[in-house]
PDB file of C-alpha atoms in Angstrom:
ATOM      1  CA  MET A   8       0.000   0.000   0.000  1.00 46.00           C
ATOM      2  CA  PRO A   9       1.431   3.470  -0.860  1.00 44.00           C
ATOM      3  CA  ILE A  10       2.389   5.474   2.199  1.00 41.00           C
ATOM      4  CA  TYR A  11      -0.152   8.246   1.502  1.00 39.00           C
ATOM      5  CA  ALA A  12      -2.976   5.691   1.279  1.00 42.00           C
ATOM      6  CA  PHE A  13      -1.850   4.128   4.552  1.00 39.00           C
ATOM      7  CA  LEU A  14      -1.900   7.542   6.232  1.00 38.00           C
ATOM      8  CA  GLN A  15      -5.395   8.279   4.887  1.00 40.00           C
ATOM      9  CA  VAL A  16      -6.747   5.004   6.260  1.00 37.00           C
ATOM     10  CA  THR A  17      -5.045   5.624   9.607  1.00 40.00           C
ATOM     11  CA  ILE A  18      -6.542   9.116   9.905  1.00 38.00           C
ATOM     12  CA  ILE A  19     -10.033   7.810   9.102  1.00 35.00           C
ATOM     13  CA  LEU A  20      -9.721   5.058  11.697  1.00 38.00           C
ATOM     14  CA  VAL A  21      -8.571   7.541  14.352  1.00 38.00           C
ATOM     15  CA  ILE A  22     -11.509   9.850  13.583  1.00 35.00           C
ATOM     16  CA  LEU A  23     -14.002   6.987  13.794  1.00 36.00           C
ATOM     17  CA  TYR A  24     -12.459   5.783  17.037  1.00 39.00           C
ATOM     18  CA  ASN A  25     -12.667   9.226  18.613  1.00 41.00           C
ATOM     19  CA  LEU A  26     -16.235   9.724  17.441  1.00 36.00           C
ATOM     20  CA  ASN A  27     -17.198   6.439  19.028  1.00 39.00           C
ATOM     21  CA  LEU A  28     -15.784   7.515  22.380  1.00 34.00           C
ATOM     22  CA  SER A  29     -17.049  11.100  22.346  1.00 33.00           C
ATOM     23  CA  VAL A  30     -20.232  12.359  23.948  1.00 34.00           C
ATOM     24  CA  VAL A  31     -21.520  15.875  23.402  1.00 31.00           C
ATOM     25  CA  ILE A  32     -23.650  17.097  26.281  1.00 29.00           C
ATOM     26  CA  ASP A  33     -26.272  19.715  25.538  1.00 31.00           C
ATOM     27  CA  ASN A  34     -26.104  21.984  28.590  1.00 31.00           C
ATOM     28  CA  ASP A  35     -29.390  23.715  27.763  1.00 32.00           C
ATOM     29  CA  SER A  36     -31.661  20.709  27.998  1.00 32.00           C
ATOM     30  CA  PHE A  37     -31.646  17.099  29.078  1.00 33.00           C
ATOM     31  CA  ASN A  38     -33.793  14.981  26.840  1.00 36.00           C
ATOM     32  CA  GLN A  39     -33.452  11.814  24.838  1.00 36.00           C
ATOM     33  CA  THR A  40     -32.750  13.601  21.561  1.00 34.00           C
ATOM     34  CA  SER A  41     -30.233  16.191  22.750  1.00 34.00           C
ATOM     35  CA  TYR A  42     -28.262  14.236  25.335  1.00 36.00           C
ATOM     36  CA  PHE A  43     -27.860  10.869  23.693  1.00 38.00           C
ATOM     37  CA  SER A  44     -28.134  11.780  19.999  1.00 34.00           C
ATOM     38  CA  THR A  45     -24.355  11.664  19.616  1.00 32.00           C
ATOM     39  CA  ILE A  46     -23.951   8.239  21.207  1.00 35.00           C
ATOM     40  CA  THR A  47     -23.676   5.155  19.038  1.00 37.00           C
ATOM     41  CA  PRO A  48     -26.465   2.718  20.095  1.00 42.00           C
ATOM     42  CA  MET A  49     -24.865   0.508  22.707  1.00 43.00           C
ATOM     43  CA  SER A  50     -24.807  -3.282  22.708  1.00 46.00           C
ATOM     44  CA  THR A  51     -22.639  -5.854  24.413  1.00 46.00           C
ATOM     45  CA  ALA A  52     -20.920  -6.422  21.092  1.00 41.00           C
ATOM     46  CA  ASN A  53     -19.941  -2.780  20.642  1.00 46.00           C
ATOM     47  CA  GLN A  54     -16.595  -2.939  22.390  1.00 50.00           C
ATOM     48  CA  SER A  55     -15.441   0.536  21.419  1.00 51.00           C
ATOM     49  CA  GLU A  56     -18.423   2.119  23.180  1.00 44.00           C
ATOM     50  CA  MET A  57     -18.270  -0.353  26.056  1.00 43.00           C
ATOM     51  CA  ASN A  58     -14.634   0.520  26.682  1.00 57.00           C
ATOM     52  CA  SER A  59     -15.129   4.290  26.586  1.00 88.00           C
ATOM     53  CA  ARG A  60     -13.995   6.276  29.583  1.00 95.00           C
ATOM     54  CA  GLN A  61     -15.401   9.140  31.639  1.00 96.00           C
ATOM     55  CA  TYR A  62     -12.698  11.136  33.420  1.00 97.00           C
ATOM     56  CA  SER A  63     -13.246  13.121  36.608  1.00 98.00           C
ATOM     57  CA  ASN A  64     -11.077  16.180  37.093  1.00 98.00           C
ATOM     58  CA  ALA A  65      -9.048  17.542  39.974  1.00 98.00           C
ATOM     59  CA  TRP A  66      -9.969  20.936  41.423  1.00 98.00           C
ATOM     60  CA  SER A  67      -8.259  23.508  43.619  1.00 98.00           C
ATOM     61  CA  ASP A  68      -8.890  21.564  46.853  1.00 98.00           C
ATOM     62  CA  TYR A  69      -8.301  18.030  45.567  1.00 98.00           C
ATOM     63  CA  GLU A  70      -5.645  16.276  43.498  1.00 98.00           C
ATOM     64  CA  LEU A  71      -4.772  12.666  42.836  1.00 98.00           C
ATOM     65  CA  LEU A  72      -1.027  13.221  42.997  1.00 98.00           C
ATOM     66  CA  ASP A  73       0.302   9.765  42.134  1.00 98.00           C
ATOM     67  CA  ALA A  74      -0.722   6.101  42.244  1.00 98.00           C
ATOM     68  CA  GLY A  75       0.873   2.687  42.054  1.00 98.00           C
ATOM     69  CA  ASP A  76       1.915  -0.443  43.954  1.00 98.00           C
ATOM     70  CA  GLY A  77      -1.590  -0.790  45.389  1.00 97.00           C
ATOM     71  CA  LYS A  78      -1.734   2.727  46.847  1.00 98.00           C
ATOM     72  CA  LYS A  79      -2.672   6.291  45.941  1.00 98.00           C
ATOM     73  CA  LEU A  80      -1.321   9.650  47.052  1.00 98.00           C
ATOM     74  CA  GLU A  81      -3.946  12.389  47.356  1.00 98.00           C
ATOM     75  CA  ARG A  82      -4.062  16.043  48.364  1.00 98.00           C
ATOM     76  CA  TRP A  83      -7.168  17.231  50.214  1.00 98.00           C
ATOM     77  CA  GLY A  84      -6.724  20.969  50.630  1.00 98.00           C
ATOM     78  CA  LYS A  85      -3.432  21.205  52.539  1.00 97.00           C
ATOM     79  CA  VAL A  86      -3.550  17.620  53.840  1.00 98.00           C
ATOM     80  CA  ILE A  87      -1.933  14.771  51.902  1.00 98.00           C
ATOM     81  CA  THR A  88      -2.829  11.128  52.472  1.00 98.00           C
ATOM     82  CA  ILE A  89      -1.617   7.704  51.370  1.00 98.00           C
ATOM     83  CA  ARG A  90      -4.416   5.164  51.043  1.00 98.00           C
ATOM     84  CA  PRO A  91      -4.706   1.585  49.711  1.00 96.00           C
ATOM     85  CA  GLU A  92      -6.055   1.304  46.169  1.00 96.00           C
ATOM     86  CA  ILE A  93      -6.611  -2.119  44.644  1.00 94.00           C
ATOM     87  CA  GLN A  94      -6.812  -0.701  41.127  1.00 96.00           C
ATOM     88  CA  ALA A  95      -3.316   0.822  41.318  1.00 98.00           C
ATOM     89  CA  HIS A  96      -1.695  -2.327  39.922  1.00 96.00           C
ATOM     90  CA  PHE A  97       1.185  -0.496  38.231  1.00 98.00           C
ATOM     91  CA  LYS A  98       4.352   1.296  39.261  1.00 98.00           C
ATOM     92  CA  PRO A  99       4.079   4.838  40.689  1.00 98.00           C
ATOM     93  CA  GLU A 100       5.950   7.732  39.123  1.00 98.00           C
ATOM     94  CA  TRP A 101       7.441   8.904  42.430  1.00 98.00           C
ATOM     95  CA  SER A 102       9.231   6.736  44.961  1.00 98.00           C
ATOM     96  CA  PHE A 103       7.453   5.703  48.135  1.00 98.00           C
ATOM     97  CA  ALA A 104      10.051   7.660  50.115  1.00 98.00           C
ATOM     98  CA  GLU A 105       8.942  10.777  48.235  1.00 98.00           C
ATOM     99  CA  TRP A 106       5.314   9.945  49.030  1.00 98.00           C
ATOM    100  CA  GLN A 107       6.041   9.642  52.743  1.00 98.00           C
ATOM    101  CA  ASP A 108       7.996  12.871  52.709  1.00 98.00           C
ATOM    102  CA  LEU A 109       4.939  14.687  51.324  1.00 98.00           C
ATOM    103  CA  ALA A 110       2.136  12.924  53.212  1.00 98.00           C
ATOM    104  CA  HIS A 111       0.559  13.809  56.554  1.00 98.00           C
ATOM    105  CA  TRP A 112      -1.239  10.489  57.031  1.00 98.00           C
ATOM    106  CA  GLN A 113      -0.866   6.921  55.785  1.00 98.00           C
ATOM    107  CA  PHE A 114      -3.603   4.321  56.123  1.00 98.00           C
ATOM    108  CA  GLU A 115      -2.348   0.841  57.005  1.00 96.00           C
ATOM    109  CA  GLU A 116      -4.754  -2.059  56.550  1.00 93.00           C
ATOM    110  CA  ILE A 117      -5.302  -4.504  59.407  1.00 91.00           C
ATOM    111  CA  SER A 118      -7.908  -6.535  57.507  1.00 83.00           C
ATOM    112  CA  SER A 119      -9.792  -6.229  54.231  1.00 74.00           C
ATOM    113  CA  THR A 120     -12.338  -3.955  55.905  1.00 76.00           C
ATOM    114  CA  GLN A 121     -10.470  -2.007  58.579  1.00 85.00           C
ATOM    115  CA  GLY A 122      -7.152  -0.446  59.437  1.00 93.00           C
ATOM    116  CA  GLU A 123      -5.497   2.442  61.207  1.00 96.00           C
ATOM    117  CA  TRP A 124      -3.941   5.754  60.280  1.00 97.00           C
ATOM    118  CA  LYS A 125      -0.237   6.394  60.816  1.00 98.00           C
ATOM    119  CA  LYS A 126       0.720  10.008  61.420  1.00 98.00           C
ATOM    120  CA  LEU A 127       3.639  11.113  59.246  1.00 98.00           C
ATOM    121  CA  LYS A 128       3.720  14.799  60.221  1.00 97.00           C
ATOM    122  CA  PRO A 129       3.626  15.994  63.863  1.00 96.00           C
ATOM    123  CA  GLN A 130       0.976  18.657  63.252  1.00 94.00           C
ATOM    124  CA  ALA A 131      -1.234  16.571  60.939  1.00 98.00           C
ATOM    125  CA  PRO A 132      -4.918  17.344  61.663  1.00 98.00           C
ATOM    126  CA  GLU A 133      -7.408  14.540  62.221  1.00 97.00           C
ATOM    127  CA  GLN A 134     -10.261  16.739  60.993  1.00 98.00           C
ATOM    128  CA  TRP A 135     -10.202  19.485  58.373  1.00 98.00           C
ATOM    129  CA  GLY A 136     -12.317  20.966  55.592  1.00 98.00           C
ATOM    130  CA  ILE A 137     -12.208  21.440  51.841  1.00 98.00           C
ATOM    131  CA  SER A 138     -14.424  23.142  49.271  1.00 98.00           C
ATOM    132  CA  TYR A 139     -15.852  22.300  45.873  1.00 98.00           C
ATOM    133  CA  GLU A 140     -17.163  25.379  44.106  1.00 97.00           C
ATOM    134  CA  SER A 141     -19.619  26.961  46.595  1.00 97.00           C
ATOM    135  CA  LEU A 142     -19.893  23.842  48.768  1.00 98.00           C
ATOM    136  CA  ASN A 143     -17.929  23.008  51.911  1.00 98.00           C
ATOM    137  CA  PHE A 144     -17.159  19.537  53.234  1.00 98.00           C
ATOM    138  CA  GLY A 145     -15.842  18.395  56.577  1.00 98.00           C
ATOM    139  CA  LEU A 146     -13.270  15.602  56.344  1.00 98.00           C
ATOM    140  CA  LYS A 147     -11.936  13.280  59.036  1.00 98.00           C
ATOM    141  CA  LEU A 148     -10.066  10.018  59.379  1.00 97.00           C
ATOM    142  CA  THR A 149     -12.140   6.842  59.608  1.00 95.00           C
ATOM    143  CA  LYS A 150     -11.173   3.239  60.331  1.00 92.00           C
ATOM    144  CA  PHE A 151     -12.428   2.257  56.859  1.00 90.00           C
ATOM    145  CA  LYS A 152      -9.721   4.350  55.060  1.00 94.00           C
ATOM    146  CA  HIS A 153     -12.291   6.907  53.839  1.00 95.00           C
ATOM    147  CA  VAL A 154     -12.194  10.578  54.817  1.00 98.00           C
ATOM    148  CA  GLY A 155     -15.742  11.628  53.896  1.00 97.00           C
ATOM    149  CA  LEU A 156     -15.720  12.385  50.187  1.00 98.00           C
ATOM    150  CA  PHE A 157     -15.432  10.424  46.939  1.00 97.00           C
ATOM    151  CA  PRO A 158     -13.674  12.908  44.626  1.00 98.00           C
ATOM    152  CA  GLU A 159     -13.856  10.550  41.647  1.00 97.00           C
ATOM    153  CA  GLN A 160     -17.558  11.459  41.536  1.00 97.00           C
ATOM    154  CA  GLN A 161     -16.667  14.944  40.257  1.00 98.00           C
ATOM    155  CA  ALA A 162     -17.820  13.996  36.750  1.00 97.00           C
ATOM    156  CA  ASN A 163     -21.238  13.082  38.117  1.00 97.00           C
ATOM    157  CA  TRP A 164     -21.370  16.297  40.164  1.00 98.00           C
ATOM    158  CA  CYS A 165     -20.923  18.224  36.904  1.00 97.00           C
ATOM    159  CA  PHE A 166     -23.696  16.167  35.315  1.00 96.00           C
ATOM    160  CA  ILE A 167     -26.052  16.890  38.211  1.00 98.00           C
ATOM    161  CA  LYS A 168     -25.273  20.609  38.160  1.00 96.00           C
ATOM    162  CA  GLU A 169     -25.934  20.814  34.427  1.00 94.00           C
ATOM    163  CA  HIS A 170     -29.209  18.883  34.446  1.00 93.00           C
ATOM    164  CA  VAL A 171     -30.971  19.698  37.714  1.00 97.00           C
ATOM    165  CA  SER A 172     -33.028  22.855  38.013  1.00 95.00           C
ATOM    166  CA  ALA A 173     -35.132  24.598  40.645  1.00 96.00           C
ATOM    167  CA  GLY A 174     -38.295  22.814  41.667  1.00 95.00           C
ATOM    168  CA  GLN A 175     -37.267  19.381  40.434  1.00 98.00           C
ATOM    169  CA  LYS A 176     -37.324  16.390  42.763  1.00 98.00           C
ATOM    170  CA  VAL A 177     -34.115  14.407  43.290  1.00 98.00           C
ATOM    171  CA  ILE A 178     -33.536  11.339  45.442  1.00 98.00           C
ATOM    172  CA  ASN A 179     -30.030  10.289  46.462  1.00 98.00           C
ATOM    173  CA  LEU A 180     -29.855   6.641  47.545  1.00 97.00           C
ATOM    174  CA  PHE A 181     -26.835   5.226  49.414  1.00 95.00           C
ATOM    175  CA  ALA A 182     -26.087   8.921  49.829  1.00 96.00           C
ATOM    176  CA  TYR A 183     -23.098   8.829  52.224  1.00 96.00           C
ATOM    177  CA  THR A 184     -21.974  12.319  53.341  1.00 97.00           C
ATOM    178  CA  GLY A 185     -24.075  14.115  50.771  1.00 97.00           C
ATOM    179  CA  ALA A 186     -21.936  15.653  48.027  1.00 98.00           C
ATOM    180  CA  ALA A 187     -24.442  14.786  45.278  1.00 98.00           C
ATOM    181  CA  SER A 188     -27.323  15.887  47.506  1.00 98.00           C
ATOM    182  CA  LEU A 189     -25.675  19.257  48.077  1.00 98.00           C
ATOM    183  CA  ILE A 190     -24.996  19.761  44.366  1.00 98.00           C
ATOM    184  CA  ALA A 191     -28.665  19.125  43.564  1.00 98.00           C
ATOM    185  CA  ARG A 192     -29.908  21.285  46.433  1.00 98.00           C
ATOM    186  CA  ALA A 193     -27.604  24.159  45.437  1.00 98.00           C
ATOM    187  CA  ASN A 194     -29.339  24.083  42.038  1.00 97.00           C
ATOM    188  CA  GLY A 195     -32.717  24.498  43.727  1.00 98.00           C
ATOM    189  CA  ALA A 196     -33.966  20.917  43.657  1.00 98.00           C
ATOM    190  CA  ASP A 197     -36.080  19.355  46.397  1.00 98.00           C
ATOM    191  CA  VAL A 198     -33.749  16.636  47.664  1.00 98.00           C
ATOM    192  CA  VAL A 199     -34.364  13.399  49.571  1.00 98.00           C
ATOM    193  CA  HIS A 200     -31.153  11.938  51.016  1.00 98.00           C
ATOM    194  CA  VAL A 201     -31.281   8.265  52.034  1.00 97.00           C
ATOM    195  CA  ASP A 202     -28.640   6.320  53.957  1.00 95.00           C
ATOM    196  CA  SER A 203     -28.855   3.448  56.420  1.00 92.00           C
ATOM    197  CA  VAL A 204     -26.048   4.731  58.687  1.00 92.00           C
ATOM    198  CA  LYS A 205     -27.035   7.431  61.179  1.00 95.00           C
ATOM    199  CA  GLN A 206     -23.498   8.829  61.411  1.00 95.00           C
ATOM    200  CA  MET A 207     -23.525   9.470  57.654  1.00 96.00           C
ATOM    201  CA  LEU A 208     -26.760  11.442  57.914  1.00 97.00           C
ATOM    202  CA  THR A 209     -25.263  13.540  60.692  1.00 98.00           C
ATOM    203  CA  TRP A 210     -22.126  14.145  58.640  1.00 98.00           C
ATOM    204  CA  ALA A 211     -24.185  15.069  55.560  1.00 98.00           C
ATOM    205  CA  ASN A 212     -26.335  17.470  57.590  1.00 98.00           C
ATOM    206  CA  GLU A 213     -23.190  19.171  58.875  1.00 98.00           C
ATOM    207  CA  ASN A 214     -21.966  19.535  55.287  1.00 98.00           C
ATOM    208  CA  MET A 215     -25.300  21.105  54.341  1.00 98.00           C
ATOM    209  CA  GLU A 216     -24.928  23.641  57.161  1.00 98.00           C
ATOM    210  CA  ARG A 217     -21.284  24.320  56.231  1.00 98.00           C
ATOM    211  CA  SER A 218     -22.485  25.071  52.698  1.00 98.00           C
ATOM    212  CA  GLN A 219     -25.237  27.408  53.951  1.00 98.00           C
ATOM    213  CA  LEU A 220     -27.997  25.273  52.455  1.00 98.00           C
ATOM    214  CA  THR A 221     -31.255  24.137  54.050  1.00 98.00           C
ATOM    215  CA  ASP A 222     -34.220  21.801  53.722  1.00 98.00           C
ATOM    216  CA  ILE A 223     -32.727  18.537  52.524  1.00 98.00           C
ATOM    217  CA  LYS A 224     -34.960  15.687  53.704  1.00 98.00           C
ATOM    218  CA  TRP A 225     -32.924  13.126  55.651  1.00 98.00           C
ATOM    219  CA  VAL A 226     -34.066   9.479  55.640  1.00 97.00           C
ATOM    220  CA  LEU A 227     -32.426   6.831  57.841  1.00 96.00           C
ATOM    221  CA  GLU A 228     -33.403   3.691  55.980  1.00 93.00           C
ATOM    222  CA  ASP A 229     -32.270   0.877  53.731  1.00 92.00           C
ATOM    223  CA  ALA A 230     -32.118   2.501  50.290  1.00 93.00           C
ATOM    224  CA  LEU A 231     -33.851  -0.240  48.294  1.00 94.00           C
ATOM    225  CA  LYS A 232     -36.619  -0.710  50.870  1.00 94.00           C
ATOM    226  CA  PHE A 233     -37.286   3.034  50.926  1.00 96.00           C
ATOM    227  CA  ALA A 234     -37.329   3.202  47.120  1.00 97.00           C
ATOM    228  CA  ARG A 235     -39.912   0.425  46.979  1.00 97.00           C
ATOM    229  CA  ARG A 236     -42.104   2.195  49.539  1.00 97.00           C
ATOM    230  CA  GLU A 237     -41.884   5.401  47.517  1.00 98.00           C
ATOM    231  CA  LEU A 238     -43.113   3.432  44.512  1.00 97.00           C
ATOM    232  CA  LYS A 239     -46.118   2.176  46.458  1.00 97.00           C
ATOM    233  CA  ARG A 240     -46.843   5.730  47.651  1.00 97.00           C
ATOM    234  CA  GLY A 241     -46.831   6.937  44.057  1.00 97.00           C
ATOM    235  CA  ASN A 242     -43.911   9.326  44.506  1.00 97.00           C
ATOM    236  CA  ARG A 243     -41.795  10.025  41.444  1.00 98.00           C
ATOM    237  CA  TYR A 244     -38.527  11.912  40.878  1.00 98.00           C
ATOM    238  CA  ASP A 245     -36.784  13.872  38.157  1.00 98.00           C
ATOM    239  CA  GLY A 246     -33.371  12.590  39.216  1.00 98.00           C
ATOM    240  CA  ILE A 247     -32.282   9.290  40.796  1.00 98.00           C
ATOM    241  CA  ILE A 248     -28.723   9.027  42.125  1.00 98.00           C
ATOM    242  CA  MET A 249     -27.402   5.690  43.377  1.00 96.00           C
ATOM    243  CA  ASP A 250     -23.900   4.909  44.632  1.00 94.00           C
ATOM    244  CA  PRO A 251     -24.332   1.493  46.259  1.00 92.00           C
ATOM    245  CA  PRO A 252     -21.495  -0.330  48.021  1.00 87.00           C
ATOM    246  CA  ALA A 253     -19.966  -3.373  46.379  1.00 84.00           C
ATOM    247  CA  TRP A 254     -20.901  -5.451  49.409  1.00 78.00           C
ATOM    248  CA  GLY A 255     -22.043  -5.092  52.990  1.00 71.00           C
ATOM    249  CA  LEU A 256     -24.240  -6.335  55.789  1.00 64.00           C
ATOM    250  CA  GLY A 257     -27.885  -5.427  56.272  1.00 59.00           C
ATOM    251  CA  ALA A 258     -29.515  -4.287  59.495  1.00 54.00           C
ATOM    252  CA  LYS A 259     -30.174  -7.906  60.475  1.00 62.00           C
ATOM    253  CA  GLY A 260     -26.762  -9.201  59.421  1.00 63.00           C
ATOM    254  CA  GLU A 261     -27.849 -10.345  55.969  1.00 65.00           C
ATOM    255  CA  ARG A 262     -25.153 -10.253  53.289  1.00 74.00           C
ATOM    256  CA  TRP A 263     -25.559  -7.629  50.588  1.00 72.00           C
ATOM    257  CA  LYS A 264     -23.746  -7.999  47.250  1.00 85.00           C
ATOM    258  CA  LEU A 265     -24.183  -5.484  44.460  1.00 87.00           C
ATOM    259  CA  GLU A 266     -24.095  -8.061  41.682  1.00 86.00           C
ATOM    260  CA  ASN A 267     -27.118  -9.780  43.263  1.00 87.00           C
ATOM    261  CA  GLN A 268     -29.037  -6.556  43.923  1.00 88.00           C
ATOM    262  CA  LEU A 269     -28.399  -4.825  40.591  1.00 93.00           C
ATOM    263  CA  PRO A 270     -31.603  -5.974  38.824  1.00 93.00           C
ATOM    264  CA  ASP A 271     -33.766  -4.910  41.783  1.00 94.00           C
ATOM    265  CA  LEU A 272     -32.028  -1.532  42.009  1.00 95.00           C
ATOM    266  CA  LEU A 273     -32.615  -0.785  38.332  1.00 95.00           C
ATOM    267  CA  GLU A 274     -36.229  -1.938  38.518  1.00 96.00           C
ATOM    268  CA  ALA A 275     -36.918   0.379  41.473  1.00 96.00           C
ATOM    269  CA  ALA A 276     -35.057   3.288  39.903  1.00 96.00           C
ATOM    270  CA  TYR A 277     -36.950   3.001  36.620  1.00 97.00           C
ATOM    271  CA  GLY A 278     -40.257   2.942  38.459  1.00 97.00           C
ATOM    272  CA  LEU A 279     -39.371   6.093  40.413  1.00 98.00           C
ATOM    273  CA  MET A 280     -38.379   8.131  37.346  1.00 97.00           C
ATOM    274  CA  ASN A 281     -40.616  10.793  35.879  1.00 97.00           C
ATOM    275  CA  PRO A 282     -40.715  10.930  32.068  1.00 96.00           C
ATOM    276  CA  GLY A 283     -37.528  12.747  31.061  1.00 95.00           C
ATOM    277  CA  GLY A 284     -35.994  12.027  34.453  1.00 96.00           C
ATOM    278  CA  PHE A 285     -32.425  10.809  34.759  1.00 97.00           C
ATOM    279  CA  LEU A 286     -30.650   8.003  36.573  1.00 98.00           C
ATOM    280  CA  ILE A 287     -27.030   7.884  37.705  1.00 98.00           C
ATOM    281  CA  LEU A 288     -25.829   4.501  38.955  1.00 97.00           C
ATOM    282  CA  ASN A 289     -22.240   4.053  40.140  1.00 95.00           C
ATOM    283  CA  THR A 290     -20.677   0.640  40.619  1.00 93.00           C
ATOM    284  CA  TYR A 291     -17.352  -0.124  42.235  1.00 87.00           C
ATOM    285  CA  SER A 292     -17.407  -3.880  42.213  1.00 85.00           C
ATOM    286  CA  PRO A 293     -15.069  -6.179  40.266  1.00 83.00           C
ATOM    287  CA  LYS A 294     -18.040  -8.487  39.731  1.00 86.00           C
ATOM    288  CA  VAL A 295     -20.156  -5.870  37.919  1.00 90.00           C
ATOM    289  CA  GLU A 296     -18.815  -5.308  34.437  1.00 91.00           C
ATOM    290  CA  LEU A 297     -19.983  -3.018  31.643  1.00 93.00           C
ATOM    291  CA  ALA A 298     -21.738  -5.939  29.954  1.00 92.00           C
ATOM    292  CA  ASP A 299     -23.673  -6.672  33.172  1.00 92.00           C
ATOM    293  CA  LEU A 300     -24.902  -3.086  33.319  1.00 94.00           C
ATOM    294  CA  ALA A 301     -25.867  -3.198  29.649  1.00 93.00           C
ATOM    295  CA  LEU A 302     -27.798  -6.436  30.090  1.00 93.00           C
ATOM    296  CA  CYS A 303     -29.789  -5.070  33.042  1.00 93.00           C
ATOM    297  CA  ALA A 304     -30.349  -1.666  31.460  1.00 94.00           C
ATOM    298  CA  LYS A 305     -31.809  -2.976  28.210  1.00 92.00           C
ATOM    299  CA  GLN A 306     -34.784  -4.378  30.124  1.00 93.00           C
ATOM    300  CA  TYR A 307     -35.919  -0.798  30.829  1.00 94.00           C
ATOM    301  CA  PHE A 308     -34.162   1.557  28.420  1.00 94.00           C
ATOM    302  CA  SER A 309     -33.656   1.615  24.679  1.00 91.00           C
ATOM    303  CA  ALA A 310     -30.114   1.890  23.347  1.00 88.00           C
ATOM    304  CA  ASN A 311     -30.322   5.652  22.787  1.00 89.00           C
ATOM    305  CA  GLN A 312     -31.560   6.262  26.339  1.00 92.00           C
ATOM    306  CA  VAL A 313     -28.563   4.813  28.148  1.00 94.00           C
ATOM    307  CA  GLN A 314     -24.881   5.582  28.469  1.00 94.00           C
ATOM    308  CA  ILE A 315     -22.448   3.196  30.152  1.00 95.00           C
ATOM    309  CA  LYS A 316     -18.849   4.155  30.769  1.00 95.00           C
ATOM    310  CA  GLU A 317     -15.814   3.414  32.893  1.00 96.00           C
ATOM    311  CA  LEU A 318     -14.988   6.057  35.500  1.00 97.00           C
ATOM    312  CA  TRP A 319     -11.337   7.152  35.631  1.00 98.00           C
ATOM    313  CA  MET A 320      -9.168   9.878  37.101  1.00 98.00           C
ATOM    314  CA  MET A 321      -5.729  10.991  35.970  1.00 98.00           C
ATOM    315  CA  SER A 322      -3.028  11.662  38.542  1.00 98.00           C
ATOM    316  CA  LYS A 323      -0.762  14.682  38.507  1.00 98.00           C
ATOM    317  CA  THR A 324       2.008  12.315  37.437  1.00 98.00           C
ATOM    318  CA  GLY A 325       0.028  10.963  34.477  1.00 98.00           C
ATOM    319  CA  LYS A 326      -1.229   7.686  35.967  1.00 98.00           C
ATOM    320  CA  ALA A 327      -4.772   6.686  34.927  1.00 98.00           C
ATOM    321  CA  LEU A 328      -6.733   5.159  37.828  1.00 98.00           C
ATOM    322  CA  PHE A 329      -9.938   3.166  37.353  1.00 97.00           C
ATOM    323  CA  TYR A 330     -12.863   3.834  39.732  1.00 96.00           C
ATOM    324  CA  GLY A 331     -15.555   1.454  38.526  1.00 95.00           C
ATOM    325  CA  ASN A 332     -18.388   1.774  36.023  1.00 96.00           C
ATOM    326  CA  ILE A 333     -21.212   4.265  35.692  1.00 96.00           C
ATOM    327  CA  LEU A 334     -24.612   4.048  34.067  1.00 96.00           C
ATOM    328  CA  ARG A 335     -26.588   7.137  33.095  1.00 97.00           C
ATOM    329  CA  ALA A 336     -30.027   6.844  31.574  1.00 95.00           C
ATOM    330  CA  ILE A 337     -33.136   8.856  30.853  1.00 93.00           C
ATOM    331  CA  LYS A 338     -36.730   7.773  30.675  1.00 93.00           C
TER     332      LYS A 338
END
């Protein structure tokens, strides 16, 4: 093949590849035609779409600095932490000695579910605060390695901000410390925040007050059970946000695994959605793959109503870190 013909074919393939991975979001409206019109209809066989990535971005108060060797180095305001990260199965850019020289705290695992924090700087605070746009969040060390915020959700926060308006109804299930709830409330939505852990509701309420917001409805309840009761009551929502854990224990000690609950979660979410309403479903489970999400989603949504992507974040040092899969759909 002549070299110019080879280059022409290569350029065409690159353009087609990029078009297949690109999504253009219409910021003025959120409807089936405008939002998903640029997405190639998705099927389990369409690997280019299935392998597409959604990247969350750093902001002034948060950076993923580096990652590798099963850990990640993060900056939260002026506090830097080292935490375990199972997806960091590559070599970091900086040496671990450099990490420890920078960090204030390092989380050391005792078991697969718990651990303890090792102080690396004498004046390292155990509680502090950071901001995201107009919102303020209180952070603190927990025995589960978390500090009170999932910054990889920044891409979904942008989505919520762009597509939620005053007077709409939004329900946040498995809502944790409330970042998504606060984003929706700051845009004027009526927000119901549901979590089964009382301490998380208290933490989320404190974040609401820090952000000078009011009137979020707090619900201490199992998310799926509450969603089903809302269905029976005839309540419907313009936005459904779900960030379920990969696994856990119920109030009575029953085992909860996302891969087993996924069909029920999607069924409840679809029933709660108003026409034109949106769903965001995050998964961070190695047993829930893009194909699993696609298979469940097609029972309720047509191909041009749903978008399924991998969620990633890039470190300051150029390392790409995987944070699970996300499903977004409209009704």
